[in-house]
Coordinates of C-alpha atoms and ligand atoms in Angstrom, one line a residue:
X1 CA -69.2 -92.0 32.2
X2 CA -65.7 -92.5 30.0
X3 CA -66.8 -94.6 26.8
X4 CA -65.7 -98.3 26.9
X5 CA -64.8 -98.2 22.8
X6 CA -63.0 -101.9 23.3
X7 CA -65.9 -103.3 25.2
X8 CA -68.6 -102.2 22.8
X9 CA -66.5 -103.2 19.8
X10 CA -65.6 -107.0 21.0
X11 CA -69.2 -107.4 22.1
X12 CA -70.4 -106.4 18.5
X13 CA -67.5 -108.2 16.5
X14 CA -70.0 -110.7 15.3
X15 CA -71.2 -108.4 13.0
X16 CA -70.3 -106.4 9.7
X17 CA -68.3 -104.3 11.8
X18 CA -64.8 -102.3 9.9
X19 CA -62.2 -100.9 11.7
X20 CA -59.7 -99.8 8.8
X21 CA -58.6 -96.6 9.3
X22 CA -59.6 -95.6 6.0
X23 CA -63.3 -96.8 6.1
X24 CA -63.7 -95.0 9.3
X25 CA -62.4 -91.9 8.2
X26 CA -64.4 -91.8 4.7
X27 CA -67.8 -92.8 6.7
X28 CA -67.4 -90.1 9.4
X29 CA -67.8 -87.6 6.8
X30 CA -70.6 -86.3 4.6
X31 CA -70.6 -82.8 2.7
X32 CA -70.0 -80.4 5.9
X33 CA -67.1 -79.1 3.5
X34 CA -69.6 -77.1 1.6
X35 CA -69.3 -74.9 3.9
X36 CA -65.9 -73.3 5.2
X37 CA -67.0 -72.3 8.5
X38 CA -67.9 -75.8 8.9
X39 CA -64.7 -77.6 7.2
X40 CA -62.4 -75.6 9.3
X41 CA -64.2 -77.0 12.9
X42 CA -64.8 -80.5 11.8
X43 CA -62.5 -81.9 9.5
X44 CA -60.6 -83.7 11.5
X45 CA -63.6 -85.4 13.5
X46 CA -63.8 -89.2 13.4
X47 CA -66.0 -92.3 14.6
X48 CA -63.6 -95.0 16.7
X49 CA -65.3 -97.7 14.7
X50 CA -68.6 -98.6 11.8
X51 CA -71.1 -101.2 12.1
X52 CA -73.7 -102.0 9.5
X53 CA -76.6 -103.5 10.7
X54 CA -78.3 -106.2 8.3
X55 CA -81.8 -106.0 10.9
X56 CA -83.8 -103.9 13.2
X57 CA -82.9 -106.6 15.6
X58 CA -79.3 -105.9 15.0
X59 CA -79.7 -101.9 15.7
X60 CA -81.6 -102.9 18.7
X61 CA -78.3 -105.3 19.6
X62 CA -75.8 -102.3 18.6
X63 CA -77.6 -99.6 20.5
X64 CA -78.1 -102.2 24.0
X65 CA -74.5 -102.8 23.8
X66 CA -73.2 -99.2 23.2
X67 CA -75.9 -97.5 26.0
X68 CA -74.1 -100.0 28.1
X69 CA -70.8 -99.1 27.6
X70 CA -71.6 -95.8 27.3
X71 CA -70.6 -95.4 23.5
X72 CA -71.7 -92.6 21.5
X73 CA -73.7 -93.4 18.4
X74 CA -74.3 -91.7 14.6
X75 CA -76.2 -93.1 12.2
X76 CA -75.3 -92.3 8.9
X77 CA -77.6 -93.0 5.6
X78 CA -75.7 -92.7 3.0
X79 CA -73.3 -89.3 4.8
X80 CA -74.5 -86.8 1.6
X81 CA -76.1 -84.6 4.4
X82 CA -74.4 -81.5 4.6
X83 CA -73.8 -79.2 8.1
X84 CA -71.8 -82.6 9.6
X85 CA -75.2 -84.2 10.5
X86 CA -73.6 -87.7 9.6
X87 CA -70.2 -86.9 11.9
X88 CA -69.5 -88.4 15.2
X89 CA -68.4 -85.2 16.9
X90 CA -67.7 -87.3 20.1
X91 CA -66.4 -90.4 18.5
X92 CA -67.5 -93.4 18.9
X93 CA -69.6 -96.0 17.0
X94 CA -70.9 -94.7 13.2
X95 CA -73.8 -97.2 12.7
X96 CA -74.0 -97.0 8.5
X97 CA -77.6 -98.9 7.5
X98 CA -76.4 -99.6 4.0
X99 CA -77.5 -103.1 4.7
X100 CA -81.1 -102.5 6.0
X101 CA -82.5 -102.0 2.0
X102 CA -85.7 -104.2 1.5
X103 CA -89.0 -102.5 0.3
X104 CA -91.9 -104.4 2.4
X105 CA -95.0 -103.5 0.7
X106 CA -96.5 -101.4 -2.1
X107 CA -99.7 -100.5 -2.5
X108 CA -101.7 -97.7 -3.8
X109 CA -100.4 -94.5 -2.7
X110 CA -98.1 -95.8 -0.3
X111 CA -94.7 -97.7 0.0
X112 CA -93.2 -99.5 3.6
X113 CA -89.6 -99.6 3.5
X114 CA -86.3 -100.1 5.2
X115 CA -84.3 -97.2 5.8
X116 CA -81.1 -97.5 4.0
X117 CA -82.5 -97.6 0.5
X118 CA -81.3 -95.6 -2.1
X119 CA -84.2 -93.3 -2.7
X120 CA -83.5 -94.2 -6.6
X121 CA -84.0 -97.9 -5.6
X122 CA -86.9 -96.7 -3.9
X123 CA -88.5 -95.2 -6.9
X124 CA -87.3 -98.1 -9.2
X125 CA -89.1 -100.8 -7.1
X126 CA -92.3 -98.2 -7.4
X127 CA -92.2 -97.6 -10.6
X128 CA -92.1 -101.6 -11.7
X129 CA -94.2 -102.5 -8.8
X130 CA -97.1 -100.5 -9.9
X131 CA -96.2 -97.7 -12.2
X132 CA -96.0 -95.4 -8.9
X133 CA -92.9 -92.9 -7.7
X134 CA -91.9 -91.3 -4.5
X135 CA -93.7 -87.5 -3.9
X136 CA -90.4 -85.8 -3.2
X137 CA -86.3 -86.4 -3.3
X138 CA -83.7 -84.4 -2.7
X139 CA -81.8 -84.0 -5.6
X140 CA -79.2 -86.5 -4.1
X141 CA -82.0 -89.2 -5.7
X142 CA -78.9 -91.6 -6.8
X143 CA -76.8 -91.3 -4.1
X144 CA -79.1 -90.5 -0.6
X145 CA -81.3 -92.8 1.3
X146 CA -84.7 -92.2 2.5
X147 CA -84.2 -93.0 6.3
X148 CA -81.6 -90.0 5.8
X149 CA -83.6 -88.1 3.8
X150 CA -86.4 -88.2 6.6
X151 CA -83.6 -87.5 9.4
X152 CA -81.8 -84.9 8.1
X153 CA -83.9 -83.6 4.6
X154 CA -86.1 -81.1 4.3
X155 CA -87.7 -81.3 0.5
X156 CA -86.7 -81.0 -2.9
X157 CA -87.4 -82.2 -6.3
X158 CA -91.6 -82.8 -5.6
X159 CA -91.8 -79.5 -3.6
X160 CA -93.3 -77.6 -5.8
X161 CA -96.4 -79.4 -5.9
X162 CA -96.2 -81.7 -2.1
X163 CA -94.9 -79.0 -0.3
X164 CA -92.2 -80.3 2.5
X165 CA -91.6 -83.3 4.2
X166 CA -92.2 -81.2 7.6
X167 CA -96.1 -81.1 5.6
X168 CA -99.3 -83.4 7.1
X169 CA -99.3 -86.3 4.9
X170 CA -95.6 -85.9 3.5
X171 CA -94.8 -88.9 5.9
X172 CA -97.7 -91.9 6.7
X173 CA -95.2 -93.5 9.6
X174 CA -91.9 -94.0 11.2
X175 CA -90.9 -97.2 13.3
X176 CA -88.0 -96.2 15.6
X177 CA -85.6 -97.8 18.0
X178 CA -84.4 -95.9 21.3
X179 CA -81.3 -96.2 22.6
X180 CA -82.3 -97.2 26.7
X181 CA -80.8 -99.9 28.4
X182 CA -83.3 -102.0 27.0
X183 CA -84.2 -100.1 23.3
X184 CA -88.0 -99.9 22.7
X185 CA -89.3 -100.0 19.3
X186 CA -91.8 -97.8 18.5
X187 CA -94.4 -96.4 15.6
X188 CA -95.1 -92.9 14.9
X189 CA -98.0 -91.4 13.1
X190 CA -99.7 -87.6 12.7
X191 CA -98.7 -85.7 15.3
X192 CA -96.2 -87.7 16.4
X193 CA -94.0 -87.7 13.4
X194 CA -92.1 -84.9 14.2
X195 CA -90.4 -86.1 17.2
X196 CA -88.2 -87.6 15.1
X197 CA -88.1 -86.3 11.6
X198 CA -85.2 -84.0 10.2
X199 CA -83.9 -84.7 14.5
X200 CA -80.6 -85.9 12.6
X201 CA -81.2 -89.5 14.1
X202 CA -80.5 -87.6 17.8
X203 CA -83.2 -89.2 20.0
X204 CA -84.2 -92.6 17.9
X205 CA -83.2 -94.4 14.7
X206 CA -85.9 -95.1 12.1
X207 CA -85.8 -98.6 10.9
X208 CA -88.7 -98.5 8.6
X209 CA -90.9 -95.3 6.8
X210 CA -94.6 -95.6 5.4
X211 CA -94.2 -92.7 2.8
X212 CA -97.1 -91.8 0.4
X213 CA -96.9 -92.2 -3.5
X214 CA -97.5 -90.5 -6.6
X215 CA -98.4 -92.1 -10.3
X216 CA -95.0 -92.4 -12.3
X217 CA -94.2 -90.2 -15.1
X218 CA -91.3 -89.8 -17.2
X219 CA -90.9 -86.5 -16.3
X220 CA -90.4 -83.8 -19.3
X221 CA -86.8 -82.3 -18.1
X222 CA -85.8 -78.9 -19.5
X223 CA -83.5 -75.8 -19.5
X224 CA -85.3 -72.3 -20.5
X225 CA -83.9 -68.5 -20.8
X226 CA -84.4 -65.4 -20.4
X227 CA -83.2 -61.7 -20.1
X228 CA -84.6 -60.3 -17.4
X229 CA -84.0 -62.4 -14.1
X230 CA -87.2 -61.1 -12.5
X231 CA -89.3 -61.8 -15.5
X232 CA -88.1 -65.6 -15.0
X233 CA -88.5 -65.7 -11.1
X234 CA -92.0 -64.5 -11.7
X235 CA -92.6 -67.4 -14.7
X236 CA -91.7 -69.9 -12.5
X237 CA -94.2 -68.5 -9.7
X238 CA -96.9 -68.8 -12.1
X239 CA -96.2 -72.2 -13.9
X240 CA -96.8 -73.6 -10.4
X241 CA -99.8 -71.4 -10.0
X242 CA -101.3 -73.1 -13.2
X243 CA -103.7 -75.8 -11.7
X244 CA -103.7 -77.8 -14.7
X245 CA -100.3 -78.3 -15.3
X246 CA -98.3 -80.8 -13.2
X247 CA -94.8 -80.0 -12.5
X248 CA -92.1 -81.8 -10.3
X249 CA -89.0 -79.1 -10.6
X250 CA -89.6 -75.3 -10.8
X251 CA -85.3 -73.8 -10.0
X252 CA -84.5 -70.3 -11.4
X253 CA -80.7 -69.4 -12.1
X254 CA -79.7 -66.4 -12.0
X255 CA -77.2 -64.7 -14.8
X256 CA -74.3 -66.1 -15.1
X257 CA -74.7 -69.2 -12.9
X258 CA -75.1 -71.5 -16.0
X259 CA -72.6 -69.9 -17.9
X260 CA -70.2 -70.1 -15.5
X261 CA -71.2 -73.8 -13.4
X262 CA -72.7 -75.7 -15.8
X263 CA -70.1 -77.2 -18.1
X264 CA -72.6 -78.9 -20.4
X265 CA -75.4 -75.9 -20.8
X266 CA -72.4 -73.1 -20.9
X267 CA -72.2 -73.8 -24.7
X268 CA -75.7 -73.1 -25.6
X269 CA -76.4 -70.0 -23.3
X270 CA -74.8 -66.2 -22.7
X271 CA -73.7 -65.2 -19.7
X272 CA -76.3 -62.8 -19.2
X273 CA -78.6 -65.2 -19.5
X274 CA -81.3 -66.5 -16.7
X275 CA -82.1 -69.9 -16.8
X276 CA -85.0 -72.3 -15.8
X277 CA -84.7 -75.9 -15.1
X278 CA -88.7 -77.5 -15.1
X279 CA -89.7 -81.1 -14.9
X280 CA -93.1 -81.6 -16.2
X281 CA -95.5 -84.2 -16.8
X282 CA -95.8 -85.4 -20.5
X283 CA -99.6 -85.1 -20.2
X284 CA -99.0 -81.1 -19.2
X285 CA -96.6 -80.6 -22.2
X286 CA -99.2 -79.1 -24.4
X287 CA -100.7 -76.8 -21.9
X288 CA -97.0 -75.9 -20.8
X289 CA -96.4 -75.0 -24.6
X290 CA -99.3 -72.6 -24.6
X291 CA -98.3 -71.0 -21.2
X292 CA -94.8 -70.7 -22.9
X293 CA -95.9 -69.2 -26.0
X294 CA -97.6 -66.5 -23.8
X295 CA -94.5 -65.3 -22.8
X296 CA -92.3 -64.1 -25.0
X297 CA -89.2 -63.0 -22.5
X298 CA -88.9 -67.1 -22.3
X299 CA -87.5 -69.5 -24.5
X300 CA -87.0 -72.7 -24.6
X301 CA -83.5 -74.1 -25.1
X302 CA -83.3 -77.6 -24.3
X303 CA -85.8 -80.6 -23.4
X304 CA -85.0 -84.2 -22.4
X305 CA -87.6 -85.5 -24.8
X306 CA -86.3 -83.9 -28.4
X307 CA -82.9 -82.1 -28.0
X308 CA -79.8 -83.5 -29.0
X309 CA -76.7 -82.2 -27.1
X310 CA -73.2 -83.5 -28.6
X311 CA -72.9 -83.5 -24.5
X312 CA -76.2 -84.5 -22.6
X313 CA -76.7 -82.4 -19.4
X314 CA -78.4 -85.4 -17.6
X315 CA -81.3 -84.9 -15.3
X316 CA -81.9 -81.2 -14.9
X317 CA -83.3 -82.4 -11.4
X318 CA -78.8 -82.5 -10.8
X319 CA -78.9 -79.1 -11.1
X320 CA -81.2 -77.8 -8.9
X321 CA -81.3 -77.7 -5.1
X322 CA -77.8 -78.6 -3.7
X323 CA -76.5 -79.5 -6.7
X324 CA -76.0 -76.1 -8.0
X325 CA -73.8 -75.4 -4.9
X326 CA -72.0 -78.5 -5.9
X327 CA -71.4 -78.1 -9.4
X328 CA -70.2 -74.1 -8.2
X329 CA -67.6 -75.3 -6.2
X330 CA -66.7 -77.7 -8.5
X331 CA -65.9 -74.5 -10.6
X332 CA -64.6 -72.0 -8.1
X333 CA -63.6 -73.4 -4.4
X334 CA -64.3 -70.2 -2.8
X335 CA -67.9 -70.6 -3.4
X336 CA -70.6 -71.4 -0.7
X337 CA -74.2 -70.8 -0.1
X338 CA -76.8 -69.8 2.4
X339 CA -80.5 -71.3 3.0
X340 CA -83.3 -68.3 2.8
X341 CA -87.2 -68.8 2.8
X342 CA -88.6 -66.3 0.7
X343 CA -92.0 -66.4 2.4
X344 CA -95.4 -65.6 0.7
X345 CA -96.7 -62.9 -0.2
X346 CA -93.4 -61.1 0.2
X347 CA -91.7 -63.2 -1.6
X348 CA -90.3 -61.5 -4.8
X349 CA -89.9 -58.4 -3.6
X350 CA -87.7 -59.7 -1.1
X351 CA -85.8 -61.6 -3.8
X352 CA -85.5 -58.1 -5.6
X353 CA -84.3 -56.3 -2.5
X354 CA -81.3 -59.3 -2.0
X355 CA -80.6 -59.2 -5.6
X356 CA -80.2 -55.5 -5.6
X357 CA -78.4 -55.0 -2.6
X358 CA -75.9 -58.4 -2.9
X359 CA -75.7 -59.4 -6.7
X360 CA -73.5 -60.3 -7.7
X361 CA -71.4 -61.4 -4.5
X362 CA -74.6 -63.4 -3.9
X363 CA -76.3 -64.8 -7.0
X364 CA -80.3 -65.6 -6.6
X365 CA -80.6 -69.6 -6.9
X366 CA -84.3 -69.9 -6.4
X367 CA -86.7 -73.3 -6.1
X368 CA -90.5 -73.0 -5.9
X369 CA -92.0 -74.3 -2.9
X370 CA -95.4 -75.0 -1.7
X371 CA -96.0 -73.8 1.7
X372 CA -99.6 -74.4 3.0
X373 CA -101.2 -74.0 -0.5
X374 CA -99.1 -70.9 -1.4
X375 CA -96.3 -70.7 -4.3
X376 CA -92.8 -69.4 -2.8
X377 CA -89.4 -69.8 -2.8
X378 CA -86.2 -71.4 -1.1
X379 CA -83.3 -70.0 -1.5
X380 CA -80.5 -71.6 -2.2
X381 CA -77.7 -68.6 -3.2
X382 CA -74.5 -69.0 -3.8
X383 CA -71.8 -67.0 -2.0
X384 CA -68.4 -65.9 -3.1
X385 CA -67.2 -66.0 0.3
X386 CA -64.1 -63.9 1.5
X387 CA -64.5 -64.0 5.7
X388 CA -66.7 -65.3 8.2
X389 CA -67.5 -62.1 9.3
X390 CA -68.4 -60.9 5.9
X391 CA -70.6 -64.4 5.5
X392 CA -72.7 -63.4 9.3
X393 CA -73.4 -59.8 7.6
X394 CA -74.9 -61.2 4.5
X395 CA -77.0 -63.5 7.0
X396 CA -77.8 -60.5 9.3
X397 CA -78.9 -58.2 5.8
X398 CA -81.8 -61.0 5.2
X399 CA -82.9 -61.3 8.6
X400 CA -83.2 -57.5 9.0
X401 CA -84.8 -57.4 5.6
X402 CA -87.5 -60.6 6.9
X403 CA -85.6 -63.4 4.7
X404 CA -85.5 -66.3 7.1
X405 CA -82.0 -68.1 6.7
X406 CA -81.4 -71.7 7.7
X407 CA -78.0 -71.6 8.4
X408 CA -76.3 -74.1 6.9
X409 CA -72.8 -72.8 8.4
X410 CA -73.9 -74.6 11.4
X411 CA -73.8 -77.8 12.6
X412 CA -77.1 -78.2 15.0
X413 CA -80.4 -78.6 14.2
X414 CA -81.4 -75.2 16.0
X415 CA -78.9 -72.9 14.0
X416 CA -79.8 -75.0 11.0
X417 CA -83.0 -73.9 11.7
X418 CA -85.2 -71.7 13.2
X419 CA -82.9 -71.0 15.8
X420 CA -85.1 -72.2 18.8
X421 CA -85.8 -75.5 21.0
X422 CA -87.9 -78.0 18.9
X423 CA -89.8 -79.0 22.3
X424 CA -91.4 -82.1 20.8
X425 CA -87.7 -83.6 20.2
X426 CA -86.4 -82.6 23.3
X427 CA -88.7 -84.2 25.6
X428 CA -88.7 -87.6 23.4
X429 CA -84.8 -87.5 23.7
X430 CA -85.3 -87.4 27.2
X431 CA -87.5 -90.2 26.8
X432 CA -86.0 -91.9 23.8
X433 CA -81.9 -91.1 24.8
X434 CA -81.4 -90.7 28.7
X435 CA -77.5 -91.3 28.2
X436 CA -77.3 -88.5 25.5
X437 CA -75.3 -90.6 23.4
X438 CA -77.6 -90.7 20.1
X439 CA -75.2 -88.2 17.3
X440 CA -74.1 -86.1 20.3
X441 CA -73.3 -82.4 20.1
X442 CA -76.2 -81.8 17.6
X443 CA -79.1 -80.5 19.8
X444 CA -78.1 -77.4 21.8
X445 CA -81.3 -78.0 24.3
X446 CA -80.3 -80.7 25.4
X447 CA -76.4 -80.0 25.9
X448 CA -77.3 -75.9 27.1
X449 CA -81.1 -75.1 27.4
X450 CA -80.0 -71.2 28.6
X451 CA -77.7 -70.8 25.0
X452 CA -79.3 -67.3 23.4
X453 CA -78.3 -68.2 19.7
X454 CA -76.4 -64.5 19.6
X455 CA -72.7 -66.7 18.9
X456 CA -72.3 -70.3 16.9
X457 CA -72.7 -72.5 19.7
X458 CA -69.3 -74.7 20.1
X459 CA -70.0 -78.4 21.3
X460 CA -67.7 -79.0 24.8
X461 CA -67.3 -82.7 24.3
X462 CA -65.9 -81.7 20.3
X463 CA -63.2 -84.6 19.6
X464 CA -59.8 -82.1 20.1
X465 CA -57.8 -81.5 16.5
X466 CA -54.6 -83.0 16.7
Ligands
LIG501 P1 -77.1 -88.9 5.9 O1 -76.3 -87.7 5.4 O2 -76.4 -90.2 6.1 O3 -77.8 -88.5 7.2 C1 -78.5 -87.3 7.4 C2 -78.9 -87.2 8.9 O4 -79.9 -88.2 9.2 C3 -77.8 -87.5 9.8 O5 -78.0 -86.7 11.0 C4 -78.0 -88.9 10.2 O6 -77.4 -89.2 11.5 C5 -79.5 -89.1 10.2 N1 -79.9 -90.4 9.9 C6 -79.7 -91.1 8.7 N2 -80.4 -92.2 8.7 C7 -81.1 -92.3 9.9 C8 -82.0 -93.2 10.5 N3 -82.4 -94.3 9.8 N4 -82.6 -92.9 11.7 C9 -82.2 -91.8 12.3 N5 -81.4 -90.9 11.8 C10 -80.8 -91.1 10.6 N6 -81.4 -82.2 1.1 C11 -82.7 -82.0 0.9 O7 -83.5 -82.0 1.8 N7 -83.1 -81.6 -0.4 C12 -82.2 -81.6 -1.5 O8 -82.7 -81.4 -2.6 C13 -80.9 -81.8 -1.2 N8 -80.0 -81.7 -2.2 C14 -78.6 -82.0 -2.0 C15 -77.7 -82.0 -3.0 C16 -76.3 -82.2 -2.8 C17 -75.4 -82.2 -3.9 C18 -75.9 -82.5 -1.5 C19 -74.5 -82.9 -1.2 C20 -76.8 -82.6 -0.4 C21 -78.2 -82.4 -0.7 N9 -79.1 -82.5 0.3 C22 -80.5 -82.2 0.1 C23 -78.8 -83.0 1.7 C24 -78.8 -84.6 1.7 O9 -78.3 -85.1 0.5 C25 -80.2 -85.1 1.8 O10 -80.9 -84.6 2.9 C26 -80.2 -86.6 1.8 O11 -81.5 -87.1 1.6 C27 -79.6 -87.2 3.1 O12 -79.6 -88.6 2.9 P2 -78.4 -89.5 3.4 O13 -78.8 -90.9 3.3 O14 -77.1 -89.1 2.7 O15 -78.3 -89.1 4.9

């Protein structure tokens, strides 16, 4: 069925709805231009018109009126996803829940919330509520929400201890709305949960999360060095592996990422050297110190608590995880990045074998991760990128080596991940989204279930460049 854009749009003009060319243009984007594969296909892609929701009972009232005019929908959070998640490749209605912000409950361990809250507001409220913070953020804390976060996230800053938010008991509940002739509300626990998280909002939209807390701390933030880039991988692999010592923020850098990228640690640091960014608890400082002293290839250069920099780096936590592509590219333009899962127990030696066979075209950016009780890493390395051909090779020289990559040159959920049919989202968007009009274009399986993955899959209903 053709869209009915006008129909949907009059029948909704009673709420905060914009239609200025320039709104809808800024909030059909989020950070797809990371990657250049990605900014050359969907650049010009844009929502017809943005509504923002002040109630569950208004997303209920946008997603009735758009299933019946046969409107395509995209939710957007606050749009700092990258891979396009946020972008209405069909058009249509962007439904932005910057309104949808209260915090319903706190109570020990856990917080109910809306979606749209800024997961710093989040914390804030936790924090003065109860002395309590969220597990995990990614490192978008100030600027992402946590209903996108849950959508279209994966982990970050907490990781190191939590694990993901994929992990049992990294999520309590979700309530989500479907988008049927008449929506149904529903709740989500255990099993169920993973219908609909990290689905990038394609087959219900959460309008409140149960997520679990953690006590507060003002987290120790610091910068460390070293010589000999394997030396720090392995010291951040064994800070995590020290049970009494609670970190939030485990990134290695390798040489000369913080020469070059980080404007406000390039003064105080080589350019051969490798760098550590840690968060740990003040309580752990003194058994950190002793680890530390230990190990002589590492020293400290800077921590939030005692150093004065004429120009203060700010939360190290800004560095680490996306942010290093960011403040890269900031840099140099022609730099992107790639996703890898160095997986236990393989994991260093894989991260050797890249680093030998790639740096410095690709320079190791490493974050420890818990994966079912094991220390590991993700892989967040930067790129110099010349073609795309050049940029599938690299991916191809992991695979073949056994370093998953999660493609973030892609712009569905499958070639962002692990490249197959998730079948528990499927078969709810079946359920959930029988028009296929929830963030279209994002979930091969429903669009193609015979694609084989062997080329970048190229939605058929993609909005035409002018
Ligand atoms: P959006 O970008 O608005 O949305 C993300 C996806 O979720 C979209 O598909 C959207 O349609 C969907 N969605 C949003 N809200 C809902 C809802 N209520 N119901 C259903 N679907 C919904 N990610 C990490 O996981 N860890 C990191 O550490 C991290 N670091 C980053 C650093 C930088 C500098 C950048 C640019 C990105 C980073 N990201 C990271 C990606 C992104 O910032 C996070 O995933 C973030 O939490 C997304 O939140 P958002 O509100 O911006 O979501």
């Amino acid at each position: 069925m053709k869209p009915n854009v006008q129909a949907a749009k009059e029948a909704l003009s009673h709420l905060d709805i914009e239609t200025s060319e320039a709104a809808i243009r800024s909030k059909s984007r989020d950070f797809f231009w990371y990657s250049p594969v990605l900014k050359a296909r969907l650049d010009h892609v844009e929502a017809d018109f943005v509504v923002s929701p002040r109630s569950e009972a208004e997303v209920i009232e946008v997603l009735r009126t758009c299933y019946a005019h046969d409107v395509p929908v995209t939710t957007r959070g606050a749009g700092t996803g990258n891979y396009g998640q946020a972008m209405p490749l069909a058009g249509g209605c962007v439904m932005h829940l910057t309104h949808m912000t209260a915090v319903k409950e706190i109570a020990p361990g856990r917080v109910v919330c809306e979606p749209g809250i800024l997961l710093k507001d989040l914390d804030a409220a936790c924090k003065e509520h109860s002395g309590q913070e969220i597990r995990m953020f990614s490192s978008t804390w100030a600027t992402a929400t946590i209903g996108g976060f849950i959508a279209g996230g994966s982990g970050g800053v907490g990781s190191c201890t939590w694990g993901s938010l994929r992990d049992l008991g990294n999520i309590i509940r979700l309530r989500v709305v479907t988008m049927e002739e008449e929506p149904r509300v529903v709740e989500f626990r255990g099993e169920e949960l993973a219908r609909v998280s990290h689905a990038y909002g394609t087959n219900g939209i959460i309008t409140e999360v149960e997520m679990p807390l953690a006590p507060a701390y003002d987290w120790v933030e610091m910068f460390l060095t070293g010589d000999d880039f394997m030396e720090v991988a392995r010291f951040a692999e064994e800070l995590a592996n020290e049970d009494g010592i609670l970190i939030k923020l485990a990134t290695v850098f390798e040489a000369p990422i913080a020469k070059d990228y980080f404007q406000r640690v390039a003064p105080h640091v080589e350019a051969g050297d490798n760098v550590i960014g840690l968060m740990v608890a003040p309580h752990s400082m003194d058994g950190f110190l002793t680890f530390l002293g230990r190990r002589p290839g590492v020293k400290l250069l800077y921590r939030s608590d005692e150093t004065e920099w004429p120009r203060a780096p700010g939360h190290v936590f800004e560095y680490g995880w996306n942010h290093t592509t960011l403040r890269a590219l900031k840099v140099d333009p022609a730099i992107t990045y790639l996703q890898v899962r160095y997986g236990f127990p393989q994991h260093l030696e894989l991260i050797e074998k890249m680093r030998e066979a790639l740096s410095p075209e690709v320079l190791q950016h490493l974050e420890v991760l818990k994966e079912n009780g094991k220390v590991m890493f993700a892989g967040l390395s930067l790129v110099k990128f010349t073609t795309e051909e050049r940029l599938d090779e690299i991916v191809r020289l992991h695979e073949e080596a056994g370093a998953m990559i999660f493609n973030p040159h892609r712009y569905t959920l499958e070639e962002g991940g692990r490249q197959s049919v998730d079948d528990r989202q499927l078969a709810f968007k079946r359920e959930a989204d029988p028009k296929g009009l929830l963030n279209p274009g994002k979930m091969i399986a429903w669009d193609d279930p015979d694609w084989d993955y062997a080329k970048m899959y190229a939605y058929p209903k993609m909005q035409a460049a002018e």
